[in-house]
Amino acid sequence: MSSRRKFVRRALGGLLGVSAFPSVFASAPPSPKGGPAVVSTWKNVAANSKAWQVVAGGGSALDAVEQGVMVAESDPKDLSVGYGGRPDRDGRVTLDACVMEHSGNCGAVCFLEDIEHPVSVARKVMEHTPHVMLAGSGAQRFALEQGFEKKDLLTENARKAWKEWKKKEKYQPIINIENHDTIGMLAIDQSGQMAGACTTSGLAFKINGRVGDSPIIGAGLYLDGEVGGAVATGLGEAVMKSCGSFLIVELMRQGWSPEAACREALSRIVKKQKGYRSFQVGFLALRADGEGGAYSLHSGFSYMLNHTGEGGNQASKSWL
Ligand code: GLY
């Protein structure tokens, strides 16, 4: 390697805070798949299929991710999203969600109660206010003004789980269970526009008022339509400390593959956060050319990547 090339590699490595580039850095030519494409965290076939139908039918990526994750928000069996999500330690279901679109516009809500579709409220924040995030009672008031209706989101199952938890009141994240349904979704539509969404009821039995990574732009979701997008699932605190999704998009901008970028974001968590063996984080990325990739701390994280309408669920590679 010429000394000039060595210098450029070292300089870029220093800039990114990494000691060496993986081989994918120099070699990965963009795959020419492009859109339409939909990726989503975990095995939520119905949500992914809904989003796919929207982009396959010529709809926008933003409509696709909104309508896709709404499926999870309405599903009472989904224990970490919307209706049926497990409550905080006071028995209240509080919701976090955000959306981000191709050009960098974004909207978010956090600590929102009694509204079934926080993702749609987040979109309204993006489209109808000069702000990015509304929280708590203010977010709820805004939602009601926008025509959303109140709904009690605490199902009988979730109430029972909370009552059971209250017997010991011990907080302990359970890998792949505590957060396993937090849904993050990224899509490319037929015109090549990208959008992303992330929505959750957050960590079960959290302290009242806790907000996780899912509504935080740059943590639970980040997207730049010229480069790609990334979403996160798992322990939000770990993701927020590392600005995981922003980092992944910036690494892809530098030429890293989606999978290598997700792995590098995890390596920052492993390096800095001593407790990493006791919690799960999964990252999922979609590059603007349609190439997807994921990486998680522990095995057990899976995702759906759909380029054809028949996208299957696939296991992510894991650090541990
Ligand atoms: N990743 C979801 C949360 O921690 O709230």
XYZ file of C-alpha atoms and ligand atoms in Angstrom:
325
model
C 0.000 0.000 0.000
C 1.396 3.424 -0.893
C 2.300 5.715 2.000
C -0.352 8.193 0.822
C -3.086 5.510 1.001
C -1.847 4.434 4.428
C -2.022 8.054 5.561
C -5.597 8.462 4.269
C -6.714 5.234 5.984
C -5.111 6.274 9.277
C -6.567 9.781 9.077
C -10.068 8.495 8.359
C -9.735 5.846 11.060
C -8.793 8.515 13.580
C -11.711 10.672 12.479
C -14.158 7.840 13.052
C -12.568 6.669 16.297
C -11.755 3.189 15.035
C -8.414 1.494 14.998
C -8.750 -0.307 11.662
C -11.269 -0.571 8.878
C -12.896 -3.914 8.327
C -12.286 -5.284 4.868
C -15.829 -4.306 3.845
C -14.822 -0.672 4.033
C -12.729 -0.568 0.922
C -14.427 -3.255 -1.063
C -18.223 -3.128 -0.647
C -19.723 -1.934 -3.913
C -23.295 -0.774 -3.375
C -25.793 -3.460 -4.275
C -28.080 -2.122 -6.984
C -31.332 -3.397 -5.438
C -32.736 -0.014 -4.380
C -36.444 0.286 -3.675
C -38.962 -0.766 -2.958
C -37.702 -2.291 0.259
C -38.900 -2.623 3.835
C -36.886 -3.747 6.862
C -38.182 -4.086 10.395
C -36.980 -5.350 13.740
C -38.026 -8.745 15.096
C -40.482 -11.112 13.504
C -43.518 -8.966 12.937
C -44.705 -10.398 9.635
C -48.003 -8.536 9.618
C -46.390 -5.131 10.199
C -43.703 -5.693 7.575
C -46.253 -6.991 5.049
C -48.484 -3.982 5.579
C -45.596 -1.616 4.839
C -44.609 -3.693 1.832
C -48.138 -3.475 0.405
C -47.942 0.323 0.630
C -44.620 0.682 -1.226
C -45.424 -2.088 -3.701
C -48.666 -0.277 -4.505
C -46.802 2.936 -5.267
C -47.335 4.582 -1.869
C -44.746 6.671 -0.097
C -42.087 5.310 2.230
C -43.469 7.532 4.984
C -46.991 6.108 4.618
C -45.472 2.620 4.540
C -43.536 2.868 7.794
C -46.397 4.628 9.564
C -49.008 2.090 8.488
C -46.592 -0.792 9.071
C -45.795 -0.013 12.690
C -49.442 0.878 13.382
C -50.136 -2.847 13.019
C -47.845 -3.511 15.984
C -49.310 -0.594 17.940
C -52.784 -2.097 17.697
C -51.761 -5.666 18.498
C -52.607 -6.567 22.126
C -50.168 -9.507 21.941
C -47.290 -7.147 21.330
C -45.990 -6.641 24.858
C -43.701 -3.683 24.194
C -45.661 -1.575 21.733
C -48.872 0.472 21.985
C -52.084 -1.270 23.043
C -51.129 -4.258 25.217
C -47.697 -2.861 26.055
C -46.596 -3.494 29.604
C -46.964 -0.532 31.950
C -44.486 1.340 34.097
C -44.167 0.566 37.805
C -47.223 2.734 38.536
C -49.365 0.690 36.137
C -49.414 3.333 33.389
C -48.735 2.555 29.734
C -46.564 5.359 28.378
C -45.529 5.475 24.741
C -42.532 6.745 22.766
C -42.399 7.033 18.962
C -40.792 8.939 16.119
C -40.679 9.231 12.352
C -38.010 10.590 10.035
C -38.144 11.121 6.303
C -35.785 11.336 3.360
C -34.853 15.003 3.626
C -34.261 14.939 7.394
C -37.649 16.123 8.612
C -38.681 14.330 11.756
C -41.228 14.263 14.545
C -41.512 12.493 17.874
C -43.648 12.009 20.955
C -42.609 10.646 24.306
C -44.278 9.751 27.588
C -47.619 9.828 25.762
C -50.606 8.099 27.371
C -53.971 6.785 26.151
C -53.408 7.260 22.413
C -53.289 4.085 20.343
C -51.046 5.343 17.548
C -48.146 7.430 18.857
C -46.381 7.048 15.490
C -49.188 8.979 13.798
C -49.011 11.705 16.431
C -45.243 11.884 15.801
C -45.953 12.361 12.113
C -48.410 15.168 12.907
C -45.736 16.829 15.058
C -43.423 16.691 12.038
C -45.998 17.944 9.566
C -48.034 20.440 11.588
C -45.719 22.026 14.142
C -42.378 23.841 14.048
C -41.108 21.359 16.677
C -39.543 17.910 16.683
C -40.792 16.407 19.946
C -43.802 16.771 22.219
C -43.956 15.057 25.609
C -46.512 13.802 28.107
C -49.693 15.769 28.658
C -48.678 18.315 25.995
C -48.313 15.553 23.425
C -51.674 14.141 24.442
C -53.388 17.532 24.202
C -51.887 18.017 20.743
C -53.077 14.540 19.703
C -56.624 15.259 20.858
C -56.584 18.585 19.015
C -55.525 16.688 15.883
C -58.563 14.402 16.196
C -57.068 11.353 17.911
C -59.276 9.675 20.501
C -58.403 8.472 23.973
C -58.185 4.739 24.572
C -57.218 2.759 27.668
C -54.120 0.855 26.515
C -53.674 -1.342 29.604
C -54.977 -4.781 28.642
C -55.975 -7.379 31.204
C -52.845 -9.413 30.381
C -50.553 -6.447 30.886
C -52.333 -5.535 34.129
C -51.839 -9.105 35.408
C -48.137 -9.012 34.488
C -47.783 -5.728 36.356
C -49.584 -7.121 39.455
C -47.272 -10.128 39.352
C -44.207 -7.878 39.041
C -45.398 -5.808 41.986
C -45.078 -8.802 44.308
C -41.287 -8.383 44.191
C -40.902 -5.022 42.475
C -37.500 -6.115 41.219
C -36.219 -4.352 38.148
C -34.202 -6.636 35.903
C -34.079 -6.416 32.106
C -34.540 -9.827 30.513
C -32.548 -10.284 27.338
C -34.767 -10.633 24.242
C -37.933 -10.494 26.322
C -38.079 -7.187 28.158
C -38.006 -5.179 24.951
C -38.446 -7.776 22.326
C -41.267 -6.190 20.425
C -40.033 -2.609 20.099
C -40.513 -2.067 16.404
C -38.226 -0.039 14.183
C -38.922 0.065 10.457
C -37.193 1.564 7.407
C -38.537 1.712 3.866
C -37.607 2.808 0.371
C -40.438 3.531 -2.007
C -40.565 3.193 -5.787
C -39.263 6.702 -6.327
C -36.254 5.978 -4.094
C -37.447 8.092 -1.168
C -36.696 6.711 2.283
C -38.460 6.979 5.654
C -38.246 5.366 9.068
C -40.366 4.905 12.184
C -39.821 3.569 15.674
C -42.475 2.963 18.360
C -42.608 1.344 21.779
C -44.164 1.284 25.216
C -40.584 1.045 26.453
C -39.050 -0.926 29.223
C -41.594 -2.865 31.245
C -42.081 -1.557 34.798
C -39.813 1.428 34.220
C -39.857 4.392 36.619
C -42.770 6.654 35.767
C -41.494 9.372 33.448
C -38.717 7.290 31.912
C -38.208 7.872 28.193
C -36.112 5.465 26.146
C -34.217 5.673 22.886
C -37.150 5.039 20.548
C -38.370 8.654 20.173
C -34.863 10.129 20.192
C -33.647 11.094 16.737
C -30.108 9.734 16.419
C -30.662 7.019 19.023
C -33.732 4.865 18.222
C -33.885 6.111 14.621
C -31.822 8.155 12.221
C -32.136 8.523 8.473
C -30.563 10.482 5.661
C -32.181 9.539 2.363
C -28.933 10.068 0.477
C -27.194 7.462 2.631
C -29.661 5.210 4.458
C -31.272 4.713 7.831
C -30.836 2.802 11.065
C -33.085 1.765 13.944
C -32.406 0.277 17.345
C -34.117 -2.118 19.709
C -33.189 -3.338 23.160
C -32.096 -1.409 26.226
C -32.720 2.217 25.317
C -30.288 3.644 27.841
C -27.396 1.834 26.137
C -28.485 3.099 22.717
C -28.894 6.695 23.911
C -25.418 6.742 25.443
C -23.910 5.824 22.088
C -26.156 7.744 19.612
C -26.278 4.372 17.862
C -28.479 5.029 14.842
C -26.757 8.316 13.991
C -23.383 6.633 14.197
C -24.485 3.836 11.863
C -25.741 6.236 9.202
C -22.532 8.253 9.408
C -20.447 5.077 9.069
C -22.490 4.064 6.004
C -21.847 7.537 4.617
C -18.119 6.739 4.914
C -18.605 3.520 2.959
C -19.190 0.916 5.672
C -21.674 -1.827 4.871
C -24.923 -1.784 6.932
C -23.878 -4.892 8.866
C -20.353 -3.627 9.596
C -21.741 -0.248 10.672
C -24.194 -1.925 13.071
C -21.365 -4.041 14.493
C -19.165 -0.996 14.998
C -21.982 0.819 16.840
C -22.243 -2.184 19.159
C -18.492 -2.209 19.682
C -18.761 1.305 21.164
C -21.311 -0.017 23.681
C -19.108 -3.008 24.504
C -16.105 -0.749 24.989
C -17.767 1.823 27.226
C -20.623 0.092 29.024
C -19.406 -2.466 31.507
C -22.761 -4.182 31.977
C -23.177 -5.070 28.308
C -23.370 -8.808 28.976
C -26.580 -8.338 30.929
C -28.703 -6.538 28.331
C -29.620 -6.773 24.674
C -29.222 -4.167 21.940
C -29.965 -4.835 18.285
C -29.271 -2.459 15.405
C -30.806 -2.707 11.936
C -29.771 -0.602 8.940
C -30.937 -0.090 5.367
C -28.672 1.619 2.869
C -30.206 3.852 0.193
C -29.341 1.261 -2.464
C -31.489 -1.344 -0.670
C -28.724 -3.255 1.091
C -29.777 -4.206 4.630
C -27.815 -5.483 7.605
C -28.068 -5.969 11.342
C -26.038 -6.846 14.407
C -26.946 -7.495 18.028
C -25.144 -7.920 21.316
C -26.722 -11.285 22.121
C -28.101 -13.909 19.795
C -31.862 -14.027 19.503
C -32.412 -10.758 17.635
C -33.998 -11.165 14.229
C -35.307 -8.875 11.526
C -37.335 -8.886 8.335
C -35.860 -7.683 5.056
C -38.314 -7.420 2.204
C -37.387 -6.669 -1.402
C -39.986 -8.803 -3.101
C -43.073 -9.135 -0.928
C -41.846 -12.473 0.375
C -39.226 -11.236 2.792
C -38.433 -13.751 5.484
C -37.317 -13.347 9.034
C -33.582 -13.688 9.513
C -31.354 -14.021 12.536
C -28.924 -11.207 13.149
C -25.274 -11.981 13.786
C -24.340 -11.284 17.371
C -21.386 -10.077 19.378
C -21.711 -12.652 22.174
N -35.708 0.385 23.113
C -36.871 0.715 23.787
C -36.690 1.301 25.106
O -35.675 1.091 25.743
O -37.580 1.981 25.555
